[in-house]
Amino acid sequence: MSSALRIAQGKFGRVALLDMDRPLVRHAHPHCHVLLKVEGADTQFSVRDDLVPLTDDSAVLVNAWEPHAYAHDARRPPTIILALYIEPRWLAEFRPNWTASGRPGFFAQAAGAITPRIRVLADDMARAMVAEPGNRSLHETLLSALMVSVIERFTPWRETAVSLRDLARGPSIDRRIRTVAAQIKSDPGAVRQIDDLISGSGVSRAQFFRLFETSFGVSPRVYLNAARLERAVQAVSDSEANLSAISESLGFSVPAHFSRFFHDHAGSSPSGFRAVTRMPV
């Protein structure tokens, strides 16, 4: 069964070292998401509607709010994957225009050939997480070098200046949909049915789904699940609440349903995730 070997967290977001032998459901993240193979079999991800390879020599590149899934082949052995979930605000500390990592189109392609430097930095990051799980300073130093190398390799935003004209021409979010999204982010566990959001939005069902997907690039359900996952990761990592209480707070009537949801989205059981985030320095 897939599991988290190590988790590193900080203002950069999080990095997960995952031992993967089962698929993940179609989902999305509010992060700049990069996947690098560390060990095991070559594998693949589905990004939007395309299957893209993850090998020793290639990376999978997923834009914020871009639907994707892990497409594990049951005939192949497990793969250890370094999964980066990077906060756009942290990347902006390197170059202001890297705030674009929180919007569609930051990565022009869903996969690409990595450089020897990226290969070395990814391996160094994975080894540091295993050998020194509590060394946040070392993790952030290595991750900084790795993300700079990835962005300079794969995105035109490495040098492009932010244009206020281009930003102003970007897609706007309908006020009613923005209100719904804020409601979801504020308390995802309180949302029991998508229909409840629709009835409070003041728009028709068909218009609600169209406006929401135009605004965020994902369906309301995928957006809600992303908000639930981020709240779950925070609670599992940082709080002392038991998993049943976390499950209930996020709207799951049965703890087993929460555990399956967490595993299907994060690649680990919540108890396993909690254990590796609390390893001593």
PDB file of C-alpha atoms in Angstrom:
ATOM      1  CA  MET A   1       0.000   0.000   0.000  1.00  0.00           C
ATOM      2  CA  SER A   2       1.267   3.492  -0.849  1.00  0.00           C
ATOM      3  CA  SER A   3       2.786   5.392   2.064  1.00  0.00           C
ATOM      4  CA  ALA A   4       4.639   8.559   2.972  1.00  0.00           C
ATOM      5  CA  LEU A   5       8.261   7.836   3.820  1.00  0.00           C
ATOM      6  CA  ARG A   6       8.996  11.421   4.866  1.00  0.00           C
ATOM      7  CA  ILE A   7       7.233  14.800   4.867  1.00  0.00           C
ATOM      8  CA  ALA A   8       9.018  18.169   4.971  1.00  0.00           C
ATOM      9  CA  GLN A   9       6.920  21.273   5.681  1.00  0.00           C
ATOM     10  CA  GLY A  10       7.628  24.974   5.977  1.00  0.00           C
ATOM     11  CA  LYS A  11       6.751  28.340   4.510  1.00  0.00           C
ATOM     12  CA  PHE A  12       7.646  26.818   1.137  1.00  0.00           C
ATOM     13  CA  GLY A  13       4.649  24.485   1.365  1.00  0.00           C
ATOM     14  CA  ARG A  14       5.435  20.800   1.684  1.00  0.00           C
ATOM     15  CA  VAL A  15       7.519  18.072   0.110  1.00  0.00           C
ATOM     16  CA  ALA A  16       6.448  14.438   0.328  1.00  0.00           C
ATOM     17  CA  LEU A  17       8.650  11.430  -0.294  1.00  0.00           C
ATOM     18  CA  LEU A  18       6.057   8.857  -1.333  1.00  0.00           C
ATOM     19  CA  ASP A  19       6.396   5.114  -1.902  1.00  0.00           C
ATOM     20  CA  MET A  20       3.644   4.609  -4.477  1.00  0.00           C
ATOM     21  CA  ASP A  21       2.050   1.346  -5.551  1.00  0.00           C
ATOM     22  CA  ARG A  22      -1.575   2.404  -6.135  1.00  0.00           C
ATOM     23  CA  PRO A  23      -3.338   5.115  -8.148  1.00  0.00           C
ATOM     24  CA  LEU A  24      -4.452   8.486  -6.832  1.00  0.00           C
ATOM     25  CA  VAL A  25      -7.819   9.918  -7.801  1.00  0.00           C
ATOM     26  CA  ARG A  26      -8.169  12.913 -10.089  1.00  0.00           C
ATOM     27  CA  HIS A  27      -7.537  15.986  -7.952  1.00  0.00           C
ATOM     28  CA  ALA A  28      -5.899  19.421  -7.911  1.00  0.00           C
ATOM     29  CA  HIS A  29      -3.820  21.637  -5.609  1.00  0.00           C
ATOM     30  CA  PRO A  30      -3.481  25.383  -5.035  1.00  0.00           C
ATOM     31  CA  HIS A  31       0.288  24.872  -5.345  1.00  0.00           C
ATOM     32  CA  CYS A  32       2.963  24.789  -7.992  1.00  0.00           C
ATOM     33  CA  HIS A  33       3.323  20.997  -8.164  1.00  0.00           C
ATOM     34  CA  VAL A  34       6.428  19.128  -9.383  1.00  0.00           C
ATOM     35  CA  LEU A  35       6.947  15.360  -9.351  1.00  0.00           C
ATOM     36  CA  LEU A  36      10.341  13.692  -9.611  1.00  0.00           C
ATOM     37  CA  LYS A  37      11.186  10.002  -9.586  1.00  0.00           C
ATOM     38  CA  VAL A  38      13.719   8.938  -6.935  1.00  0.00           C
ATOM     39  CA  GLU A  39      13.761   5.154  -7.091  1.00  0.00           C
ATOM     40  CA  GLY A  40      11.905   2.160  -8.538  1.00  0.00           C
ATOM     41  CA  ALA A  41       9.935   1.662 -11.726  1.00  0.00           C
ATOM     42  CA  ASP A  42       9.238   4.282 -14.358  1.00  0.00           C
ATOM     43  CA  THR A  43       5.641   5.418 -14.062  1.00  0.00           C
ATOM     44  CA  GLN A  44       3.145   7.987 -15.329  1.00  0.00           C
ATOM     45  CA  PHE A  45       0.618  10.642 -14.376  1.00  0.00           C
ATOM     46  CA  SER A  46      -2.532  11.836 -16.040  1.00  0.00           C
ATOM     47  CA  VAL A  47      -2.449  15.650 -16.331  1.00  0.00           C
ATOM     48  CA  ARG A  48      -5.749  16.999 -17.596  1.00  0.00           C
ATOM     49  CA  ASP A  49      -6.402  14.517 -20.410  1.00  0.00           C
ATOM     50  CA  ASP A  50      -2.850  13.443 -21.253  1.00  0.00           C
ATOM     51  CA  LEU A  51      -0.696  10.618 -19.875  1.00  0.00           C
ATOM     52  CA  VAL A  52       2.827  11.872 -19.205  1.00  0.00           C
ATOM     53  CA  PRO A  53       5.869   9.828 -18.140  1.00  0.00           C
ATOM     54  CA  LEU A  54       7.809  10.066 -14.892  1.00  0.00           C
ATOM     55  CA  THR A  55      11.272   8.539 -15.306  1.00  0.00           C
ATOM     56  CA  ASP A  56      14.841   9.010 -14.077  1.00  0.00           C
ATOM     57  CA  ASP A  57      15.290  11.601 -16.822  1.00  0.00           C
ATOM     58  CA  SER A  58      11.941  13.421 -16.788  1.00  0.00           C
ATOM     59  CA  ALA A  59       9.731  15.439 -14.428  1.00  0.00           C
ATOM     60  CA  VAL A  60       5.966  15.873 -14.287  1.00  0.00           C
ATOM     61  CA  LEU A  61       4.918  19.532 -14.032  1.00  0.00           C
ATOM     62  CA  VAL A  62       1.458  20.443 -12.774  1.00  0.00           C
ATOM     63  CA  ASN A  63       0.142  23.989 -12.636  1.00  0.00           C
ATOM     64  CA  ALA A  64      -1.916  25.249  -9.718  1.00  0.00           C
ATOM     65  CA  TRP A  65      -5.518  23.993  -9.968  1.00  0.00           C
ATOM     66  CA  GLU A  66      -4.646  21.696 -12.867  1.00  0.00           C
ATOM     67  CA  PRO A  67      -6.524  18.371 -12.565  1.00  0.00           C
ATOM     68  CA  HIS A  68      -4.234  15.357 -12.436  1.00  0.00           C
ATOM     69  CA  ALA A  69      -4.042  11.793 -11.147  1.00  0.00           C
ATOM     70  CA  TYR A  70      -1.410   9.156 -10.488  1.00  0.00           C
ATOM     71  CA  ALA A  71      -1.897   6.427 -13.089  1.00  0.00           C
ATOM     72  CA  HIS A  72      -0.064   3.525 -11.476  1.00  0.00           C
ATOM     73  CA  ASP A  73       0.368   0.372 -13.551  1.00  0.00           C
ATOM     74  CA  ALA A  74      -0.345  -2.588 -11.238  1.00  0.00           C
ATOM     75  CA  ARG A  75       2.004  -4.766 -13.320  1.00  0.00           C
ATOM     76  CA  ARG A  76       4.983  -2.610 -12.332  1.00  0.00           C
ATOM     77  CA  PRO A  77       6.863  -2.437  -9.013  1.00  0.00           C
ATOM     78  CA  PRO A  78       6.389   0.559  -6.695  1.00  0.00           C
ATOM     79  CA  THR A  79       7.999   3.935  -7.362  1.00  0.00           C
ATOM     80  CA  ILE A  80       9.457   6.350  -4.817  1.00  0.00           C
ATOM     81  CA  ILE A  81       8.381   9.849  -5.843  1.00  0.00           C
ATOM     82  CA  LEU A  82       9.520  13.235  -4.582  1.00  0.00           C
ATOM     83  CA  ALA A  83       6.347  15.334  -4.704  1.00  0.00           C
ATOM     84  CA  LEU A  84       6.751  19.105  -4.326  1.00  0.00           C
ATOM     85  CA  TYR A  85       3.737  21.242  -3.338  1.00  0.00           C
ATOM     86  CA  ILE A  86       5.188  24.745  -3.466  1.00  0.00           C
ATOM     87  CA  GLU A  87       3.577  27.984  -2.281  1.00  0.00           C
ATOM     88  CA  PRO A  88       3.617  30.734  -4.948  1.00  0.00           C
ATOM     89  CA  ARG A  89       4.266  33.374  -2.260  1.00  0.00           C
ATOM     90  CA  TRP A  90       7.474  31.589  -1.290  1.00  0.00           C
ATOM     91  CA  LEU A  91       8.625  31.416  -4.912  1.00  0.00           C
ATOM     92  CA  ALA A  92       7.963  35.162  -5.233  1.00  0.00           C
ATOM     93  CA  GLU A  93      10.750  35.727  -2.690  1.00  0.00           C
ATOM     94  CA  PHE A  94      13.181  34.588  -5.399  1.00  0.00           C
ATOM     95  CA  ARG A  95      11.658  36.577  -8.272  1.00  0.00           C
ATOM     96  CA  PRO A  96       8.456  38.650  -8.008  1.00  0.00           C
ATOM     97  CA  ASN A  97       7.070  37.367 -11.304  1.00  0.00           C
ATOM     98  CA  TRP A  98       7.091  33.813  -9.911  1.00  0.00           C
ATOM     99  CA  THR A  99       3.789  34.641  -8.229  1.00  0.00           C
ATOM    100  CA  ALA A 100       2.539  33.420 -11.614  1.00  0.00           C
ATOM    101  CA  SER A 101       3.177  29.882 -10.297  1.00  0.00           C
ATOM    102  CA  GLY A 102      -0.238  30.164  -8.669  1.00  0.00           C
ATOM    103  CA  ARG A 103      -1.994  30.622 -12.013  1.00  0.00           C
ATOM    104  CA  PRO A 104      -2.585  28.448 -15.105  1.00  0.00           C
ATOM    105  CA  GLY A 105       0.117  28.351 -17.756  1.00  0.00           C
ATOM    106  CA  PHE A 106       3.170  28.713 -15.522  1.00  0.00           C
ATOM    107  CA  PHE A 107       4.449  25.430 -16.929  1.00  0.00           C
ATOM    108  CA  ALA A 108       3.801  25.316 -20.664  1.00  0.00           C
ATOM    109  CA  GLN A 109       4.159  21.506 -20.792  1.00  0.00           C
ATOM    110  CA  ALA A 110       3.129  18.772 -18.368  1.00  0.00           C
ATOM    111  CA  ALA A 111       6.458  16.926 -18.616  1.00  0.00           C
ATOM    112  CA  GLY A 112      10.019  17.524 -19.700  1.00  0.00           C
ATOM    113  CA  ALA A 113      13.577  16.194 -19.630  1.00  0.00           C
ATOM    114  CA  ILE A 114      15.453  17.187 -16.495  1.00  0.00           C
ATOM    115  CA  THR A 115      19.056  18.396 -16.350  1.00  0.00           C
ATOM    116  CA  PRO A 116      21.837  16.536 -14.518  1.00  0.00           C
ATOM    117  CA  ARG A 117      21.737  19.288 -11.855  1.00  0.00           C
ATOM    118  CA  ILE A 118      18.010  18.708 -11.214  1.00  0.00           C
ATOM    119  CA  ARG A 119      18.701  14.964 -10.946  1.00  0.00           C
ATOM    120  CA  VAL A 120      21.421  15.530  -8.325  1.00  0.00           C
ATOM    121  CA  LEU A 121      19.375  18.062  -6.338  1.00  0.00           C
ATOM    122  CA  ALA A 122      16.299  15.805  -6.276  1.00  0.00           C
ATOM    123  CA  ASP A 123      18.375  12.888  -5.005  1.00  0.00           C
ATOM    124  CA  ASP A 124      20.063  15.125  -2.407  1.00  0.00           C
ATOM    125  CA  MET A 125      16.665  16.370  -1.217  1.00  0.00           C
ATOM    126  CA  ALA A 126      15.315  12.839  -0.853  1.00  0.00           C
ATOM    127  CA  ARG A 127      18.399  11.640   1.025  1.00  0.00           C
ATOM    128  CA  ALA A 128      18.319  14.641   3.365  1.00  0.00           C
ATOM    129  CA  MET A 129      14.659  13.998   4.194  1.00  0.00           C
ATOM    130  CA  VAL A 130      15.479  10.390   5.104  1.00  0.00           C
ATOM    131  CA  ALA A 131      18.726  11.038   6.970  1.00  0.00           C
ATOM    132  CA  GLU A 132      17.750  14.301   8.711  1.00  0.00           C
ATOM    133  CA  PRO A 133      13.939  14.425   8.855  1.00  0.00           C
ATOM    134  CA  GLY A 134      13.820  17.338  11.278  1.00  0.00           C
ATOM    135  CA  ASN A 135      16.446  19.553   9.620  1.00  0.00           C
ATOM    136  CA  ARG A 136      14.129  22.221   8.172  1.00  0.00           C
ATOM    137  CA  SER A 137      16.958  24.597   7.346  1.00  0.00           C
ATOM    138  CA  LEU A 138      18.720  21.990   5.207  1.00  0.00           C
ATOM    139  CA  HIS A 139      15.457  21.002   3.522  1.00  0.00           C
ATOM    140  CA  GLU A 140      14.650  24.592   2.577  1.00  0.00           C
ATOM    141  CA  THR A 141      18.179  25.224   1.291  1.00  0.00           C
ATOM    142  CA  LEU A 142      18.084  22.161  -0.969  1.00  0.00           C
ATOM    143  CA  LEU A 143      14.519  22.852  -2.065  1.00  0.00           C
ATOM    144  CA  SER A 144      15.410  26.428  -2.996  1.00  0.00           C
ATOM    145  CA  ALA A 145      18.163  25.260  -5.318  1.00  0.00           C
ATOM    146  CA  LEU A 146      15.937  22.539  -6.754  1.00  0.00           C
ATOM    147  CA  MET A 147      12.979  24.820  -7.513  1.00  0.00           C
ATOM    148  CA  VAL A 148      15.161  27.512  -9.067  1.00  0.00           C
ATOM    149  CA  SER A 149      16.690  24.869 -11.341  1.00  0.00           C
ATOM    150  CA  VAL A 150      13.262  23.447 -12.258  1.00  0.00           C
ATOM    151  CA  ILE A 151      11.758  26.841 -13.075  1.00  0.00           C
ATOM    152  CA  GLU A 152      14.782  27.999 -15.039  1.00  0.00           C
ATOM    153  CA  ARG A 153      14.564  24.768 -17.025  1.00  0.00           C
ATOM    154  CA  PHE A 154      10.855  24.531 -17.684  1.00  0.00           C
ATOM    155  CA  THR A 155       9.043  27.846 -17.670  1.00  0.00           C
ATOM    156  CA  PRO A 156       9.198  31.079 -19.685  1.00  0.00           C
ATOM    157  CA  TRP A 157       8.479  32.931 -16.416  1.00  0.00           C
ATOM    158  CA  ARG A 158      12.128  32.489 -15.460  1.00  0.00           C
ATOM    159  CA  GLU A 159      12.866  35.874 -17.058  1.00  0.00           C
ATOM    160  CA  THR A 160       9.548  37.358 -18.195  1.00  0.00           C
ATOM    161  CA  ALA A 161       8.589  40.545 -16.398  1.00  0.00           C
ATOM    162  CA  VAL A 162       5.123  40.856 -14.931  1.00  0.00           C
ATOM    163  CA  SER A 163       2.967  42.949 -17.249  1.00  0.00           C
ATOM    164  CA  LEU A 164       0.131  44.841 -15.594  1.00  0.00           C
ATOM    165  CA  ARG A 165      -1.573  44.900 -18.989  1.00  0.00           C
ATOM    166  CA  ASP A 166      -1.447  41.104 -19.222  1.00  0.00           C
ATOM    167  CA  LEU A 167      -2.606  40.688 -15.640  1.00  0.00           C
ATOM    168  CA  ALA A 168      -5.523  43.052 -16.241  1.00  0.00           C
ATOM    169  CA  ARG A 169      -6.541  41.005 -19.277  1.00  0.00           C
ATOM    170  CA  GLY A 170      -6.515  37.784 -17.318  1.00  0.00           C
ATOM    171  CA  PRO A 171      -9.717  35.949 -16.441  1.00  0.00           C
ATOM    172  CA  SER A 172     -11.855  37.653 -13.825  1.00  0.00           C
ATOM    173  CA  ILE A 173     -13.810  35.757 -11.189  1.00  0.00           C
ATOM    174  CA  ASP A 174     -17.510  36.414 -10.874  1.00  0.00           C
ATOM    175  CA  ARG A 175     -18.290  38.029  -7.518  1.00  0.00           C
ATOM    176  CA  ARG A 176     -20.824  35.331  -6.646  1.00  0.00           C
ATOM    177  CA  ILE A 177     -18.364  32.544  -7.410  1.00  0.00           C
ATOM    178  CA  ARG A 178     -15.633  34.324  -5.439  1.00  0.00           C
ATOM    179  CA  THR A 179     -17.992  34.390  -2.449  1.00  0.00           C
ATOM    180  CA  VAL A 180     -18.656  30.653  -2.788  1.00  0.00           C
ATOM    181  CA  ALA A 181     -14.925  29.882  -3.049  1.00  0.00           C
ATOM    182  CA  ALA A 182     -14.251  31.935   0.081  1.00  0.00           C
ATOM    183  CA  GLN A 183     -16.979  29.993   1.887  1.00  0.00           C
ATOM    184  CA  ILE A 184     -15.384  26.690   0.881  1.00  0.00           C
ATOM    185  CA  LYS A 185     -11.908  27.775   1.991  1.00  0.00           C
ATOM    186  CA  SER A 186     -13.203  29.144   5.286  1.00  0.00           C
ATOM    187  CA  ASP A 187     -14.893  25.926   6.410  1.00  0.00           C
ATOM    188  CA  PRO A 188     -14.832  23.055   3.900  1.00  0.00           C
ATOM    189  CA  GLY A 189     -16.273  20.664   6.475  1.00  0.00           C
ATOM    190  CA  ALA A 190     -19.480  22.689   6.630  1.00  0.00           C
ATOM    191  CA  VAL A 191     -20.233  22.070   2.955  1.00  0.00           C
ATOM    192  CA  ARG A 192     -22.360  18.927   2.872  1.00  0.00           C
ATOM    193  CA  GLN A 193     -23.718  19.184  -0.667  1.00  0.00           C
ATOM    194  CA  ILE A 194     -22.701  21.154  -3.754  1.00  0.00           C
ATOM    195  CA  ASP A 195     -26.385  21.919  -4.189  1.00  0.00           C
ATOM    196  CA  ASP A 196     -26.249  23.950  -0.960  1.00  0.00           C
ATOM    197  CA  LEU A 197     -23.595  26.180  -2.538  1.00  0.00           C
ATOM    198  CA  ILE A 198     -25.643  26.547  -5.705  1.00  0.00           C
ATOM    199  CA  SER A 199     -28.807  27.543  -3.865  1.00  0.00           C
ATOM    200  CA  GLY A 200     -26.956  30.265  -2.000  1.00  0.00           C
ATOM    201  CA  SER A 201     -25.152  31.636  -5.047  1.00  0.00           C
ATOM    202  CA  GLY A 202     -28.123  33.186  -6.818  1.00  0.00           C
ATOM    203  CA  VAL A 203     -27.316  31.602 -10.185  1.00  0.00           C
ATOM    204  CA  SER A 204     -28.745  28.601 -12.002  1.00  0.00           C
ATOM    205  CA  ARG A 205     -27.142  25.179 -11.642  1.00  0.00           C
ATOM    206  CA  ALA A 206     -25.783  25.155 -15.202  1.00  0.00           C
ATOM    207  CA  GLN A 207     -24.439  28.706 -14.876  1.00  0.00           C
ATOM    208  CA  PHE A 208     -22.874  27.924 -11.488  1.00  0.00           C
ATOM    209  CA  PHE A 209     -20.821  25.029 -12.854  1.00  0.00           C
ATOM    210  CA  ARG A 210     -19.840  26.980 -15.961  1.00  0.00           C
ATOM    211  CA  LEU A 211     -18.757  30.067 -14.003  1.00  0.00           C
ATOM    212  CA  PHE A 212     -16.898  28.047 -11.387  1.00  0.00           C
ATOM    213  CA  GLU A 213     -14.869  26.025 -13.876  1.00  0.00           C
ATOM    214  CA  THR A 214     -14.138  29.116 -15.973  1.00  0.00           C
ATOM    215  CA  SER A 215     -12.895  30.907 -12.842  1.00  0.00           C
ATOM    216  CA  PHE A 216     -10.762  28.164 -11.284  1.00  0.00           C
ATOM    217  CA  GLY A 217     -10.230  25.567 -14.007  1.00  0.00           C
ATOM    218  CA  VAL A 218     -11.746  22.808 -11.869  1.00  0.00           C
ATOM    219  CA  SER A 219     -15.211  21.687 -10.856  1.00  0.00           C
ATOM    220  CA  PRO A 220     -16.702  22.767  -7.507  1.00  0.00           C
ATOM    221  CA  ARG A 221     -16.245  19.209  -6.214  1.00  0.00           C
ATOM    222  CA  VAL A 222     -12.527  19.126  -7.032  1.00  0.00           C
ATOM    223  CA  TYR A 223     -12.104  22.591  -5.457  1.00  0.00           C
ATOM    224  CA  LEU A 224     -13.939  21.448  -2.310  1.00  0.00           C
ATOM    225  CA  ASN A 225     -11.838  18.290  -2.065  1.00  0.00           C
ATOM    226  CA  ALA A 226      -8.647  20.352  -2.424  1.00  0.00           C
ATOM    227  CA  ALA A 227      -9.754  22.612   0.425  1.00  0.00           C
ATOM    228  CA  ARG A 228     -10.623  19.579   2.553  1.00  0.00           C
ATOM    229  CA  LEU A 229      -7.248  17.998   1.860  1.00  0.00           C
ATOM    230  CA  GLU A 230      -5.279  21.122   2.789  1.00  0.00           C
ATOM    231  CA  ARG A 231      -7.277  21.493   6.014  1.00  0.00           C
ATOM    232  CA  ALA A 232      -6.773  17.783   6.725  1.00  0.00           C
ATOM    233  CA  VAL A 233      -3.009  17.969   6.121  1.00  0.00           C
ATOM    234  CA  GLN A 234      -2.754  20.912   8.510  1.00  0.00           C
ATOM    235  CA  ALA A 235      -4.833  19.204  11.195  1.00  0.00           C
ATOM    236  CA  VAL A 236      -3.083  15.848  10.896  1.00  0.00           C
ATOM    237  CA  SER A 237       0.363  17.480  11.001  1.00  0.00           C
ATOM    238  CA  ASP A 238      -0.057  20.279  13.517  1.00  0.00           C
ATOM    239  CA  SER A 239      -2.933  19.498  15.868  1.00  0.00           C
ATOM    240  CA  GLU A 240      -3.284  16.964  18.643  1.00  0.00           C
ATOM    241  CA  ALA A 241      -6.869  16.118  17.650  1.00  0.00           C
ATOM    242  CA  ASN A 242      -7.581  12.455  17.082  1.00  0.00           C
ATOM    243  CA  LEU A 243      -8.347  11.357  13.560  1.00  0.00           C
ATOM    244  CA  SER A 244     -12.018  10.738  14.312  1.00  0.00           C
ATOM    245  CA  ALA A 245     -12.437  14.334  15.426  1.00  0.00           C
ATOM    246  CA  ILE A 246     -10.619  15.612  12.324  1.00  0.00           C
ATOM    247  CA  SER A 247     -12.813  13.396  10.173  1.00  0.00           C
ATOM    248  CA  GLU A 248     -15.983  14.800  11.723  1.00  0.00           C
ATOM    249  CA  SER A 249     -14.800  18.414  11.444  1.00  0.00           C
ATOM    250  CA  LEU A 250     -14.282  17.930   7.705  1.00  0.00           C
ATOM    251  CA  GLY A 251     -17.754  16.560   7.112  1.00  0.00           C
ATOM    252  CA  PHE A 252     -17.023  12.824   6.940  1.00  0.00           C
ATOM    253  CA  SER A 253     -19.689  10.785   8.701  1.00  0.00           C
ATOM    254  CA  VAL A 254     -17.427   7.722   9.029  1.00  0.00           C
ATOM    255  CA  PRO A 255     -13.685   7.901   9.906  1.00  0.00           C
ATOM    256  CA  ALA A 256     -12.932   5.157   7.380  1.00  0.00           C
ATOM    257  CA  HIS A 257     -14.277   7.407   4.627  1.00  0.00           C
ATOM    258  CA  PHE A 258     -11.903  10.165   5.725  1.00  0.00           C
ATOM    259  CA  SER A 259      -8.965   7.754   5.790  1.00  0.00           C
ATOM    260  CA  ARG A 260      -9.746   6.560   2.266  1.00  0.00           C
ATOM    261  CA  PHE A 261     -10.180  10.153   1.038  1.00  0.00           C
ATOM    262  CA  PHE A 262      -6.821  11.158   2.542  1.00  0.00           C
ATOM    263  CA  HIS A 263      -5.031   8.130   1.086  1.00  0.00           C
ATOM    264  CA  ASP A 264      -6.582   8.609  -2.356  1.00  0.00           C
ATOM    265  CA  HIS A 265      -5.492  12.267  -2.483  1.00  0.00           C
ATOM    266  CA  ALA A 266      -2.226  12.386  -0.498  1.00  0.00           C
ATOM    267  CA  GLY A 267      -0.758   8.935  -1.148  1.00  0.00           C
ATOM    268  CA  SER A 268      -0.653   7.977   2.530  1.00  0.00           C
ATOM    269  CA  SER A 269      -2.959   7.109   5.384  1.00  0.00           C
ATOM    270  CA  PRO A 270      -3.526  10.034   7.786  1.00  0.00           C
ATOM    271  CA  SER A 271      -1.894   8.108  10.632  1.00  0.00           C
ATOM    272  CA  GLY A 272       1.182   7.381   8.501  1.00  0.00           C
ATOM    273  CA  PHE A 273       1.333  11.003   7.379  1.00  0.00           C
ATOM    274  CA  ARG A 274       1.156  12.196  10.994  1.00  0.00           C
ATOM    275  CA  ALA A 275       3.923   9.802  12.064  1.00  0.00           C
ATOM    276  CA  VAL A 276       6.451  11.023   9.494  1.00  0.00           C
ATOM    277  CA  THR A 277       5.731  14.722  10.142  1.00  0.00           C
ATOM    278  CA  ARG A 278       6.601  14.257  13.818  1.00  0.00           C
ATOM    279  CA  MET A 279       9.974  12.579  13.545  1.00  0.00           C
ATOM    280  CA  PRO A 280      12.528  14.077  15.959  1.00  0.00           C
ATOM    281  CA  VAL A 281      15.190  16.500  14.851  1.00  0.00           C
TER     282      VAL A 281
END
